[in-house]
Short mmCIF file of C-alpha atoms in Angstrom, two decimals:
data_model
loop_
_atom_site.label_atom_id
_atom_site.label_comp_id
_atom_site.label_asym_id
_atom_site.label_seq_id
_atom_site.Cartn_x
_atom_site.Cartn_y
_atom_site.Cartn_z
CA MET A 164 -32.53 66.67 -3.84
CA PRO A 165 -29.13 67.53 -5.38
CA ASP A 166 -26.06 67.79 -3.18
CA MET A 167 -25.02 71.16 -1.76
CA TYR A 168 -21.39 72.18 -2.30
CA ALA A 169 -18.96 74.77 -0.89
CA PHE A 170 -15.65 75.82 -2.46
CA GLN A 171 -12.39 75.24 -0.62
CA ALA A 172 -8.81 75.77 -1.78
CA SER A 173 -6.99 72.53 -2.52
CA LYS A 174 -4.37 71.28 -0.12
CA PRO A 175 -0.87 70.87 -1.58
CA ASP A 176 -0.17 67.21 -2.24
CA SER A 177 3.40 66.02 -1.85
CA GLN A 178 2.96 63.66 -4.80
CA SER A 179 1.48 66.30 -7.09
CA GLU A 180 3.15 69.36 -8.57
CA LYS A 181 -0.18 71.13 -9.04
CA THR A 182 -1.09 73.97 -6.72
CA SER A 183 -4.32 75.85 -6.22
CA ALA A 184 -2.70 78.87 -7.92
CA GLU A 185 -2.43 77.06 -11.26
CA THR A 186 -4.20 78.84 -14.12
CA TYR A 187 -5.98 77.12 -17.00
CA ASP A 188 -7.29 78.00 -20.47
CA PRO A 189 -10.61 76.13 -20.73
CA ASN A 190 -12.06 75.33 -24.15
CA ILE A 191 -15.76 74.78 -24.90
CA LEU A 192 -15.88 72.49 -27.94
CA PRO A 193 -18.95 71.93 -30.17
CA CYS A 194 -18.68 68.17 -29.77
CA ARG A 195 -18.87 65.49 -27.13
CA ILE A 196 -15.67 63.77 -26.07
CA HIS A 197 -16.08 60.56 -24.09
CA HIS A 198 -12.84 60.99 -22.15
CA ASP A 199 -12.10 62.96 -19.01
CA GLY A 200 -8.46 62.29 -18.28
CA PRO A 201 -5.05 63.38 -19.51
CA VAL A 202 -3.84 62.69 -23.05
CA GLU A 203 -0.17 61.79 -23.55
CA SER A 204 0.40 63.68 -26.78
CA ALA A 205 -2.16 66.50 -26.60
CA GLY A 206 -0.16 68.59 -29.10
CA ARG A 207 -0.82 65.98 -31.75
CA PHE A 208 -4.59 66.33 -31.30
CA TRP A 209 -4.95 69.98 -30.26
CA ALA A 210 -2.83 72.81 -31.66
CA PRO A 211 -4.93 75.98 -32.08
CA LYS A 212 -3.43 78.96 -33.90
CA THR A 213 -4.44 82.59 -33.30
CA ASP A 214 -4.46 85.12 -36.13
CA GLU A 215 -2.83 88.19 -34.57
CA LYS A 216 -4.55 90.49 -37.08
CA ASP A 217 -8.17 89.74 -36.11
CA ASN A 218 -7.61 87.75 -32.86
CA ILE A 219 -9.58 84.74 -34.13
CA SER A 220 -8.35 81.27 -33.25
CA THR A 221 -8.48 78.33 -35.63
CA ALA A 222 -7.98 74.66 -34.85
CA HIS A 223 -8.68 71.34 -36.48
CA PHE A 224 -10.09 68.52 -34.39
CA ARG A 225 -10.58 65.08 -35.96
CA GLY A 226 -10.62 66.65 -39.42
CA ARG A 227 -13.17 69.38 -38.61
CA LYS A 228 -12.25 73.05 -38.75
CA LEU A 229 -13.10 74.98 -35.58
CA ARG A 230 -13.13 78.75 -35.11
CA GLY A 231 -12.67 80.13 -31.60
CA ARG A 232 -13.78 83.22 -29.74
CA ARG A 233 -12.05 84.26 -26.53
CA VAL A 234 -14.60 85.22 -23.87
CA ALA A 235 -13.33 87.06 -20.79
CA ILE A 236 -14.70 86.43 -17.32
CA PRO A 237 -16.32 89.73 -16.18
CA ASP A 238 -14.47 91.97 -13.72
CA GLY A 239 -15.11 91.00 -10.13
CA TYR A 240 -15.52 87.31 -11.01
CA GLN A 241 -13.12 84.41 -11.26
CA GLY A 242 -13.46 81.15 -13.14
CA VAL A 243 -12.70 78.12 -10.98
CA ILE A 244 -11.81 74.53 -11.88
CA ALA A 245 -13.03 72.35 -9.00
CA MET A 246 -13.34 68.67 -8.14
CA PRO A 247 -16.07 67.30 -5.84
CA THR A 248 -14.92 65.50 -2.71
CA GLU A 249 -16.69 63.34 -0.17
CA ARG A 250 -15.58 65.63 2.69
CA ILE A 251 -18.40 67.43 4.52
CA LEU A 252 -18.29 71.06 5.66
CA PRO A 253 -18.69 71.23 9.46
CA SER A 254 -22.15 72.28 10.63
CA SER A 255 -22.58 75.91 11.65
CA GLN A 256 -25.51 75.29 14.02
CA THR A 257 -24.92 76.28 17.63
CA ILE A 258 -27.11 75.31 20.56
CA ASP A 259 -27.97 77.96 23.14
CA LYS A 260 -28.77 76.23 26.44
CA ASN A 261 -30.65 79.29 27.78
CA GLU A 262 -33.29 79.30 25.03
CA ASP A 263 -36.46 77.24 25.06
CA LEU A 264 -36.29 73.93 23.27
CA VAL A 265 -37.14 74.57 19.64
CA GLU A 266 -37.53 71.85 17.06
CA VAL A 267 -34.84 72.44 14.46
CA GLN A 268 -34.61 70.59 11.19
CA PRO A 269 -31.17 69.11 10.66
CA GLU A 270 -29.02 70.98 8.18
CA GLU A 271 -28.44 69.32 4.85
CA PRO A 272 -24.79 68.22 4.62
CA VAL A 273 -22.64 70.48 2.45
CA LYS A 274 -19.92 68.67 0.49
CA ILE A 275 -16.66 70.39 -0.38
CA LEU A 276 -15.62 71.31 -3.93
CA GLU A 277 -11.83 71.47 -3.93
CA THR A 278 -10.36 74.21 -6.12
CA GLN A 279 -7.81 72.84 -8.60
CA GLY A 280 -7.10 76.08 -10.46
CA THR A 281 -8.54 79.27 -11.90
CA PHE A 282 -9.08 81.01 -15.24
CA ASP A 283 -9.86 84.56 -16.39
CA HIS A 284 -11.08 83.71 -19.90
CA MET A 285 -12.21 80.74 -21.93
CA MET A 286 -12.31 79.83 -25.60
CA VAL A 287 -15.69 79.04 -27.14
CA TRP A 288 -15.38 77.11 -30.40
CA GLY A 289 -17.80 76.67 -33.31
CA HIS A 290 -17.80 74.48 -36.44
CA GLU A 291 -16.36 76.43 -39.40
CA ASN A 292 -17.61 79.77 -37.96
CA MET A 293 -16.76 81.75 -34.87
CA PRO A 294 -19.51 81.48 -32.20
CA ALA A 295 -21.99 84.36 -32.43
CA ALA A 296 -22.94 86.69 -29.58
CA ASP A 297 -26.10 84.61 -29.00
CA ASP A 298 -24.12 81.39 -28.41
CA VAL A 299 -25.28 79.91 -25.08
CA TYR A 300 -21.80 79.99 -23.52
CA VAL A 301 -20.94 83.48 -24.77
CA LYS A 302 -24.35 84.75 -23.66
CA GLY A 303 -23.98 83.01 -20.31
CA LEU A 304 -20.83 84.94 -19.48
CA GLU A 305 -21.64 88.26 -21.07
CA GLU A 306 -25.36 88.61 -20.39
CA TRP A 307 -26.61 86.26 -17.69
CA ILE A 308 -24.10 87.40 -15.07
CA ARG A 309 -25.29 91.02 -15.52
CA PHE A 310 -28.89 89.81 -15.33
CA ALA A 311 -28.20 87.93 -12.08
CA GLU A 312 -26.50 91.00 -10.59
CA THR A 313 -29.53 93.13 -11.44
CA MET A 314 -31.95 90.54 -10.10
CA HIS A 315 -30.07 90.15 -6.81
CA GLY A 316 -29.56 93.87 -6.32
CA VAL A 317 -25.79 94.00 -6.76
CA PRO A 318 -25.00 97.63 -7.62
CA PRO A 319 -23.10 98.17 -10.88
CA THR A 320 -19.40 98.97 -10.62
CA ASP A 321 -19.63 101.50 -13.45
CA GLU A 322 -17.60 104.64 -12.67
CA LYS A 323 -20.42 106.88 -13.99
CA THR A 324 -22.73 105.85 -11.16
CA THR A 325 -20.33 106.65 -8.33
CA SER A 326 -20.54 110.16 -6.91
CA THR A 327 -17.51 112.18 -5.93
#
């Protein structure tokens, strides 16, 4: 069974200048990069330009032209950059000595995801063309969140539905 995780704000590290309030601009690229650490001269490899007229971003990565679409995180939500830790969330089970002895299954340990930063939009990139509305990442943000809200009974925040 996969691990269970809970979010927790990161603790300021005296050796690091990063804080949990740091904001990021994530990019979803149409390629696989076998590297997950910092790059010394990122500007040499990644320098997207945005056309102010039509708000479309263009970049070149390893000789391939990429077109980008900015996708906003819906209102009421926040994008989070998090790192898994080995720390475990304390158990919330309490034992009442007055109740009869009941066999209780032990809770599955919940590991902590430490928040490194946040984002309110992300760039989704496509080869040569801007990603369409049916792109899995665009659809995931724009459509699936609304679907999940409907499925779980979260009332819409549309002003038309509120009575005065």
